[in-house]
Structure formats: C-alpha cells, structure tokens
mmCIF file of the C-alpha atoms, coordinates in Angstrom:
data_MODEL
# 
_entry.id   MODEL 
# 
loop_
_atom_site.group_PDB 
_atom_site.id 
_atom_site.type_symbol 
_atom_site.label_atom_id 
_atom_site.label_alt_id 
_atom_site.label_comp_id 
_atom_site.label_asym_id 
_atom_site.label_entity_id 
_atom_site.label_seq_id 
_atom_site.pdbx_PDB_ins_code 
_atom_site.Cartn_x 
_atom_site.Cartn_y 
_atom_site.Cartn_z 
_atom_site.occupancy 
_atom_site.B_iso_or_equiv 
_atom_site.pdbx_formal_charge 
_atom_site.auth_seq_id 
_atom_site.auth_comp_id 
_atom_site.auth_asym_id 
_atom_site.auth_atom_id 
_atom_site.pdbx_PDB_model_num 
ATOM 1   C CA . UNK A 1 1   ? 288.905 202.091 188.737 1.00 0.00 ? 1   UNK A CA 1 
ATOM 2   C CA . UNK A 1 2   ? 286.451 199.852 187.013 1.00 0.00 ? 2   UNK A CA 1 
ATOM 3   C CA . UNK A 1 3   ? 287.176 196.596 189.551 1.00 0.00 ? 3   UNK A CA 1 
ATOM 4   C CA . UNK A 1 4   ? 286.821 199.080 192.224 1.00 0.00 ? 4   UNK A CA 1 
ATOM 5   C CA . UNK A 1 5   ? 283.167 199.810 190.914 1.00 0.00 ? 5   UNK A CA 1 
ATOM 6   C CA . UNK A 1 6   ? 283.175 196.081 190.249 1.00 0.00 ? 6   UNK A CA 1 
ATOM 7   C CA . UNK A 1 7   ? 284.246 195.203 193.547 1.00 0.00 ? 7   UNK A CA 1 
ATOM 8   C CA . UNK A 1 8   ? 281.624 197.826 195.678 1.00 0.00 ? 8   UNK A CA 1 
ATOM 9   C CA . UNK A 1 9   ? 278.822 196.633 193.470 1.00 0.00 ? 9   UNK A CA 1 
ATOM 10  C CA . UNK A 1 10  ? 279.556 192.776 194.499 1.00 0.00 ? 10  UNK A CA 1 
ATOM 11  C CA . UNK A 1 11  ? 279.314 194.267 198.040 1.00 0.00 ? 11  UNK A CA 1 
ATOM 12  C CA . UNK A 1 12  ? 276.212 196.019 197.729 1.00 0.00 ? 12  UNK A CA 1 
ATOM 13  C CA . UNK A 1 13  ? 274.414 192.867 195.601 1.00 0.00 ? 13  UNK A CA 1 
ATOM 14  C CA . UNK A 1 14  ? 275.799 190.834 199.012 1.00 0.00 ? 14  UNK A CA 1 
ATOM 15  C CA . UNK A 1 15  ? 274.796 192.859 201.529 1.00 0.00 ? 15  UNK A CA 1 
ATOM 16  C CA . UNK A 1 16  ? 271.125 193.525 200.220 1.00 0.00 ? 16  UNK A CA 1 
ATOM 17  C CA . UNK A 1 17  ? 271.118 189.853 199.999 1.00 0.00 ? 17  UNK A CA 1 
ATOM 18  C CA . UNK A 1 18  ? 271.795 189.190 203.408 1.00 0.00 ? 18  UNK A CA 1 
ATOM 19  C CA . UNK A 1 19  ? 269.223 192.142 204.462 1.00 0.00 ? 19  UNK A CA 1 
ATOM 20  C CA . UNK A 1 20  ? 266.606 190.478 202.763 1.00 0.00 ? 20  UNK A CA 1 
ATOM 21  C CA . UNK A 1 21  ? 267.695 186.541 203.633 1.00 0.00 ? 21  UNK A CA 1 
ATOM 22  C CA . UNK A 1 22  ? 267.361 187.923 207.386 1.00 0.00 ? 22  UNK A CA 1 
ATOM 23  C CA . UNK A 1 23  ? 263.205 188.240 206.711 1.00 0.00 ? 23  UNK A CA 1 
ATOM 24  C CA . UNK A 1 24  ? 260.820 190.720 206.638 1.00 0.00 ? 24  UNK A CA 1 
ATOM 25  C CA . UNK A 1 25  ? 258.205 191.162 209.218 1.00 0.00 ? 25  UNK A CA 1 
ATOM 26  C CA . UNK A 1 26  ? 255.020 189.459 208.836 1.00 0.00 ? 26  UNK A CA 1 
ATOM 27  C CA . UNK A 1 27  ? 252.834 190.777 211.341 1.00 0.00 ? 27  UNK A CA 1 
ATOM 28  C CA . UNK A 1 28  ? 250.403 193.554 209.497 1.00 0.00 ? 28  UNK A CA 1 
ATOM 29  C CA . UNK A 1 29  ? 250.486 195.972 212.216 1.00 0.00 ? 29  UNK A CA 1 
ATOM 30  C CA . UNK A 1 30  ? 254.454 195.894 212.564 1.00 0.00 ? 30  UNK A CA 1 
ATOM 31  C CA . UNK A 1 31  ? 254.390 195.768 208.464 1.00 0.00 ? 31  UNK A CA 1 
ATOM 32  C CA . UNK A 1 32  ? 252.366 198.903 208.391 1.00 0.00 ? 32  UNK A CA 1 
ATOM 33  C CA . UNK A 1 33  ? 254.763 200.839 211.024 1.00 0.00 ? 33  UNK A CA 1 
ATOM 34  C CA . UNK A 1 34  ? 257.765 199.826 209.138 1.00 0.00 ? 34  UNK A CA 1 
ATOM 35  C CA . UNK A 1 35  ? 256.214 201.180 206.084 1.00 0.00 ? 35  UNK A CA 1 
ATOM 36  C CA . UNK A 1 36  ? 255.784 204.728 207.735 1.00 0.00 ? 36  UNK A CA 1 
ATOM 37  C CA . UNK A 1 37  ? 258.929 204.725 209.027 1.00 0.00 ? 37  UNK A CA 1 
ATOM 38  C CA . UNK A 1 38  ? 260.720 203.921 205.593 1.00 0.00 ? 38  UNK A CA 1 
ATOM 39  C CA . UNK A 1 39  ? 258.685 206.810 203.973 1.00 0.00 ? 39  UNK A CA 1 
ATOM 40  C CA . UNK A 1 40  ? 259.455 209.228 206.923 1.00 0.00 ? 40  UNK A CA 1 
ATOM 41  C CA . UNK A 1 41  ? 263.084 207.949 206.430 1.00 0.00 ? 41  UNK A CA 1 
ATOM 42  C CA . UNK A 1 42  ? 263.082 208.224 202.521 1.00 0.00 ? 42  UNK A CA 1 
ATOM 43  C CA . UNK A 1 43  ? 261.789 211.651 202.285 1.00 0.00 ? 43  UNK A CA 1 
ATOM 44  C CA . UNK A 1 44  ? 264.159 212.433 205.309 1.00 0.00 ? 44  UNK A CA 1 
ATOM 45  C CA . UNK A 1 45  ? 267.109 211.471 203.025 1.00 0.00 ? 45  UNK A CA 1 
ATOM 46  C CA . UNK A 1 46  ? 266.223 213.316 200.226 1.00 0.00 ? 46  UNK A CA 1 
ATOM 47  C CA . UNK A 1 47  ? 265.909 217.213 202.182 1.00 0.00 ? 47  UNK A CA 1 
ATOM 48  C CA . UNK A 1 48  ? 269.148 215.804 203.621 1.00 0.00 ? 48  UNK A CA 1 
ATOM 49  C CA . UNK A 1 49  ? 270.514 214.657 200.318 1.00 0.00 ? 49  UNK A CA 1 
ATOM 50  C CA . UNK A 1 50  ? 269.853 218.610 198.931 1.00 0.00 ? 50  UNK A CA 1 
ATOM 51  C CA . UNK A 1 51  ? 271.190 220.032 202.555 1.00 0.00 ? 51  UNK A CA 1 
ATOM 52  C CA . UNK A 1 52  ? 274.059 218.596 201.999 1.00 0.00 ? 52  UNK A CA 1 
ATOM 53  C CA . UNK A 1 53  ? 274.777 219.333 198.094 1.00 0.00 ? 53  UNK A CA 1 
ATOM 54  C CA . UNK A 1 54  ? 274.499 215.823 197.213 1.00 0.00 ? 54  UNK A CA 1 
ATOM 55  C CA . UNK A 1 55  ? 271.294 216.389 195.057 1.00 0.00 ? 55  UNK A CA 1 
ATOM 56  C CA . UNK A 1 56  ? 270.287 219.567 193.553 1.00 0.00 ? 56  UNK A CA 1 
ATOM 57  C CA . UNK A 1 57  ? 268.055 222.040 195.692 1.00 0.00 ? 57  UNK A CA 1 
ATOM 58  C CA . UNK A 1 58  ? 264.540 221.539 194.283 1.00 0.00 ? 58  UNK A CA 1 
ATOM 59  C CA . UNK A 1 59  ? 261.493 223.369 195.811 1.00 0.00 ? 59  UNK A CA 1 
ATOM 60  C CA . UNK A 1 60  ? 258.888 221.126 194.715 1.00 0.00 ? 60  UNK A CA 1 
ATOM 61  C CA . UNK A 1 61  ? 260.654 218.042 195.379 1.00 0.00 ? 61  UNK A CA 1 
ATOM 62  C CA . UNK A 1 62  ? 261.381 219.478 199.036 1.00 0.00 ? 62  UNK A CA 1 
ATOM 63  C CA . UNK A 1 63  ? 257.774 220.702 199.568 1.00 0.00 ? 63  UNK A CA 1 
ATOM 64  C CA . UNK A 1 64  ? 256.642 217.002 198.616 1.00 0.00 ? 64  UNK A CA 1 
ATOM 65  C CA . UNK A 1 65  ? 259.199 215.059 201.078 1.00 0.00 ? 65  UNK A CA 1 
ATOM 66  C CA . UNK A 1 66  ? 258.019 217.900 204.020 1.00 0.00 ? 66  UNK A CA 1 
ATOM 67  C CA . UNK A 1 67  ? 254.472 217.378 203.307 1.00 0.00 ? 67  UNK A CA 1 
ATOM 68  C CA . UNK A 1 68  ? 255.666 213.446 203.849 1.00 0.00 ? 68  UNK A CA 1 
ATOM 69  C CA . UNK A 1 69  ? 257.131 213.421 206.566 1.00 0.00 ? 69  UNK A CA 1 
ATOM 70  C CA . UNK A 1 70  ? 254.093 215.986 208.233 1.00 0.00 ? 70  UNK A CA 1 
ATOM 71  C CA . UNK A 1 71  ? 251.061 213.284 206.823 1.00 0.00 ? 71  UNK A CA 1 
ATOM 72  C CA . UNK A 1 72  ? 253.445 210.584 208.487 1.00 0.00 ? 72  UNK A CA 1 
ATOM 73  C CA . UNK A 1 73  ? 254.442 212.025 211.624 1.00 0.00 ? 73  UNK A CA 1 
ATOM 74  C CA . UNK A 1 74  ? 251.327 212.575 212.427 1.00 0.00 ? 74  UNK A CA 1 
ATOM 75  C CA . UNK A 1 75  ? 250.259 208.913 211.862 1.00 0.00 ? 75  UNK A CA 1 
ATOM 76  C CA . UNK A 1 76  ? 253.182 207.772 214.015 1.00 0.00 ? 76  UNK A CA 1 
ATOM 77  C CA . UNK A 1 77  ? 250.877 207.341 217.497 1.00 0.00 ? 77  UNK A CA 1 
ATOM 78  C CA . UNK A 1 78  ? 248.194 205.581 215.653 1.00 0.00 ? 78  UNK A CA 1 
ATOM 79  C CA . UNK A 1 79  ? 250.646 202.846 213.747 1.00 0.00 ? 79  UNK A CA 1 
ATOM 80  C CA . UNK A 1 80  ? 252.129 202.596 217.310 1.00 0.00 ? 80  UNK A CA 1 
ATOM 81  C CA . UNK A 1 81  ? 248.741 202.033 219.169 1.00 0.00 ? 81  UNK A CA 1 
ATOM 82  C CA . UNK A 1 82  ? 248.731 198.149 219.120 1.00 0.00 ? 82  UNK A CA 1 
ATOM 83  C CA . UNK A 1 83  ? 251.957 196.399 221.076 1.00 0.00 ? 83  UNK A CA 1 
ATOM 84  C CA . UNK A 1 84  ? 252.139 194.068 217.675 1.00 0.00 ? 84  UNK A CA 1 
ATOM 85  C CA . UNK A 1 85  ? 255.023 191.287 217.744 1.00 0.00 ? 85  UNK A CA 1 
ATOM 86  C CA . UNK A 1 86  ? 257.098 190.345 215.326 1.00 0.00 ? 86  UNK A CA 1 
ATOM 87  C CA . UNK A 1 87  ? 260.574 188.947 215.408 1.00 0.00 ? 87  UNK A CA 1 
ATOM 88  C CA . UNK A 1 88  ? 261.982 191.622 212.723 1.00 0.00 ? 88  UNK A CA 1 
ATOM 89  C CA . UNK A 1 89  ? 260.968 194.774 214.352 1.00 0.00 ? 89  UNK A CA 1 
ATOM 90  C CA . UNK A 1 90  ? 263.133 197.324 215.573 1.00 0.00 ? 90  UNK A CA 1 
ATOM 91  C CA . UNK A 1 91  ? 260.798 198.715 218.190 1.00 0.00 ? 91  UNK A CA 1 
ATOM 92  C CA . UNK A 1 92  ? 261.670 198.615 221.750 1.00 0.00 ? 92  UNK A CA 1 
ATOM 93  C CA . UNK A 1 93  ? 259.097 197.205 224.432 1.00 0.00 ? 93  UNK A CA 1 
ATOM 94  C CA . UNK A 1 94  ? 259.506 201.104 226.047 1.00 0.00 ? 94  UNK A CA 1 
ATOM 95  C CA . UNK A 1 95  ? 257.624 202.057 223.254 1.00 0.00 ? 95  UNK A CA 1 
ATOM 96  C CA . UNK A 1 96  ? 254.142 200.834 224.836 1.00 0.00 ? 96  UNK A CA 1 
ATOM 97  C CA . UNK A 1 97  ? 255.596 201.560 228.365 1.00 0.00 ? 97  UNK A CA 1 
ATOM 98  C CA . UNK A 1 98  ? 256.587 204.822 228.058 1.00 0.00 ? 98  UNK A CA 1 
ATOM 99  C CA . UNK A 1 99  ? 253.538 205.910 225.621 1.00 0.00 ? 99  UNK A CA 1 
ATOM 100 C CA . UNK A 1 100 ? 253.426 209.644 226.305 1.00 0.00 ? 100 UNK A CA 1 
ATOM 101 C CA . UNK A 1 101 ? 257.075 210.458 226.101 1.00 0.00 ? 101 UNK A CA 1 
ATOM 102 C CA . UNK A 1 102 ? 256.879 208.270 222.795 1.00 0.00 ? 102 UNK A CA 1 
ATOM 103 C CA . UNK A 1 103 ? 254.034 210.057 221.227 1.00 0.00 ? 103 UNK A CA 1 
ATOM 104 C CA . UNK A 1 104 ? 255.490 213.504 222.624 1.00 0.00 ? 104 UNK A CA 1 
ATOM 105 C CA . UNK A 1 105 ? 258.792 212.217 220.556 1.00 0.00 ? 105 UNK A CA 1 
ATOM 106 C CA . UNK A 1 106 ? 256.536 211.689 217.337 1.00 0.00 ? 106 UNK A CA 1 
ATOM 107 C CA . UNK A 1 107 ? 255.111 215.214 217.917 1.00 0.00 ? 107 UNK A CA 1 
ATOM 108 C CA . UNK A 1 108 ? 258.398 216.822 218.103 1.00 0.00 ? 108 UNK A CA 1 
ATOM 109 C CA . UNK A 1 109 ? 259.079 215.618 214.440 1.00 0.00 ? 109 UNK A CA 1 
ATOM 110 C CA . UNK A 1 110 ? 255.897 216.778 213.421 1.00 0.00 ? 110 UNK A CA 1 
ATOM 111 C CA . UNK A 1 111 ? 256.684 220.301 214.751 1.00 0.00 ? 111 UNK A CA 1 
ATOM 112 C CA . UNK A 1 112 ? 260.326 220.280 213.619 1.00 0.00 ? 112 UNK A CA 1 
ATOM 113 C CA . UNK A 1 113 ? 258.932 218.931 210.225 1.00 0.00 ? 113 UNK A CA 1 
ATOM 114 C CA . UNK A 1 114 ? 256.321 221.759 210.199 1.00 0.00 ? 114 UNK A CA 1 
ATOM 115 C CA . UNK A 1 115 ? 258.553 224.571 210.958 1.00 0.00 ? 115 UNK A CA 1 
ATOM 116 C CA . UNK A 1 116 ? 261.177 223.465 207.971 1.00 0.00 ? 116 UNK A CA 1 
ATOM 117 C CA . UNK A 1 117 ? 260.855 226.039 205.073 1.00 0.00 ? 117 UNK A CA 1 
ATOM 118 C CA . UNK A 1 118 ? 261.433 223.940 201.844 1.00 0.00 ? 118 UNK A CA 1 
ATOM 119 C CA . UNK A 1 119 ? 261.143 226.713 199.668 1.00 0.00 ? 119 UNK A CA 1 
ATOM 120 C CA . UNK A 1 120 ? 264.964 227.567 199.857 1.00 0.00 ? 120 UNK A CA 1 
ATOM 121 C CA . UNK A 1 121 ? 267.586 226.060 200.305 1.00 0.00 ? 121 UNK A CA 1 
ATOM 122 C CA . UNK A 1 122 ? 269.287 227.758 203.390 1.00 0.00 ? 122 UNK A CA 1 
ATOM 123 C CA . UNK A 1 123 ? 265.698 226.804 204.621 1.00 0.00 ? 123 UNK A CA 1 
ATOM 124 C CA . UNK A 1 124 ? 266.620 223.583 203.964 1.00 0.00 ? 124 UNK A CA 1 
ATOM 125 C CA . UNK A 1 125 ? 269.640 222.980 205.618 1.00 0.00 ? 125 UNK A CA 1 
ATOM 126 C CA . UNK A 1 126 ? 268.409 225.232 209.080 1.00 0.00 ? 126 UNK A CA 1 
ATOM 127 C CA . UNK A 1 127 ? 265.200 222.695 209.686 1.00 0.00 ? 127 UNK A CA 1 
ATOM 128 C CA . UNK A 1 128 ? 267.148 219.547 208.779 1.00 0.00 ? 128 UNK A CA 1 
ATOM 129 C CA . UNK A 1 129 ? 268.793 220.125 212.631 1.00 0.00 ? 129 UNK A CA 1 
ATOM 130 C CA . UNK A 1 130 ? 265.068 219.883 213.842 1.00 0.00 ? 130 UNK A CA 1 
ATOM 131 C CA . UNK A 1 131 ? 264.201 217.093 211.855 1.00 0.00 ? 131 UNK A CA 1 
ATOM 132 C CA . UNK A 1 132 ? 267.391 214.672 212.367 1.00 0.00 ? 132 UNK A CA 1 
ATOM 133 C CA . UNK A 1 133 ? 267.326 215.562 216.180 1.00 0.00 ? 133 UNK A CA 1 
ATOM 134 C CA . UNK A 1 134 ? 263.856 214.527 216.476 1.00 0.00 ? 134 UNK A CA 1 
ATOM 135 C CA . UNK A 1 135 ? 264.136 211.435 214.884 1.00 0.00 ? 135 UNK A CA 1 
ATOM 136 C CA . UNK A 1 136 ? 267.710 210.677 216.839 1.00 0.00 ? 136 UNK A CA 1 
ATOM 137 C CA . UNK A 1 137 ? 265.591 211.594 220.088 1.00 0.00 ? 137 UNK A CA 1 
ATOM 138 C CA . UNK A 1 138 ? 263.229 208.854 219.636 1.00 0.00 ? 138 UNK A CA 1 
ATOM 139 C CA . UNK A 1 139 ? 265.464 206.375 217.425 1.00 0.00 ? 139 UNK A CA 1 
ATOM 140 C CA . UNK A 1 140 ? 267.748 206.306 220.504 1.00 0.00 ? 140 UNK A CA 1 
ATOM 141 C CA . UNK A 1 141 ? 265.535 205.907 223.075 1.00 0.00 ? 141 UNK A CA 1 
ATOM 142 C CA . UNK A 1 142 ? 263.144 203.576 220.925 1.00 0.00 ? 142 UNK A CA 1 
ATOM 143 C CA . UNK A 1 143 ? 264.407 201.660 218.270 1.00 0.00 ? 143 UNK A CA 1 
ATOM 144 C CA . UNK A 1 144 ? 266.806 198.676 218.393 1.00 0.00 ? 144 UNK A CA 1 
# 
C-alpha cells in the first residue's frame, strides 16, 4: 500500500512538472482570462466535489463558490473582448468569430449558475446539470 501512495505521488510531482515546464502564458490579457476561468473552474469543482459526496455538503461554502462562479460568469465577455495571443492559451480563434453565440454561451452559465440553490444539498446536485452543461457547451465548441 505505502509504494502504491509512493508510486502515485512520484506521478503527480512528474506530471505537475511537466504542466508547468510546458509555460505559462505571458500575455496579460490571456493571463487575466485564464485566471477567471481557473476560479470559475475551482469553485465549479468544489459544488461538484459536495454533489457527488466527495466533500461534505456545506451551505456557506456552496453559497461562496455560486456567488463565484455568478461575479465570474458575468466577467467572461469582457476578459474575452480583446483577440489577445499567446502561445499557451486554450481559446479557439471562433471565439472572436463567433462573438454572440460565445457571449450567449457565457450567459447560459450565468443563468444556470444563478438558478443553482446552494442552500441544500439536493439543490446542489439538481443545478450542477446546468452548470457542467454550460460550461461543456462552450468548452467544446471553444476551448482547445
């Protein structure tokens, strides 16, 4: 058991190393839109994380990631604004040529993120569909 832990560990050391070998983005504009995405994704992962039962239901802790990911996704068009380049982004050239279905995708998480009650759990685990779906929706047709 313990060089199982061991051996997972080594992996996980390794593998952030490569992540961050591969470079960061350097471009402010593309910095600041990676930014918002990571806390969109973060809080994201943590209503998922008590959806799922792998963290304890907590209603402040949920409030706080919803009221995240509503202050983000509504910043989402306005990160987006500028066609900054940078060789580490994610974000597909459609982005820019497809603005309004992009910024209609943004709105649909902030809707989905605004209808989620975090103040149970069952709550929870019903707006998580709305959330995930709206950030597969755009992921897919807008991210690398």
């Amino acid at each position: 058991m313990k060089l199982t832990t061991r051996i997972l560990t080594l992996g996980l050391i390794v593998a952030g190393g490569m992540a961050f070998a591969e470079g960061e983005a350097t471009d402010p504009t593309v910095k600041a839109r990676q930014e918002l995405m990571k806390t969109i994704g973060g809080n994201t992962k943590a209503l998922g994380d008590m959806a799922g039962g792998k963290a304890d239901f907590d209603a402040a802790k949920a409030e706080a990631a919803k009221a995240a990911i509503l202050a983000a996704s509504a910043e989402i068009a306005a990160k987006f604004e500028t066609n900054a380049t940078d060789p580490e982004t994610e974000a597909k050239p459609e982005i820019w040529s497809n603005w309004d279905d992009f910024v209609s995708k943004a709105d649909a998480l902030k809707t989905a993120a605004g209808a989620l009650d975090a103040t149970s759990l069952d709550g929870v685990k019903a707006g998580m569909a709305g959330v995930g779906g709206a950030c597969k929706a755009c992921h897919t047709a807008y991210r690398m």
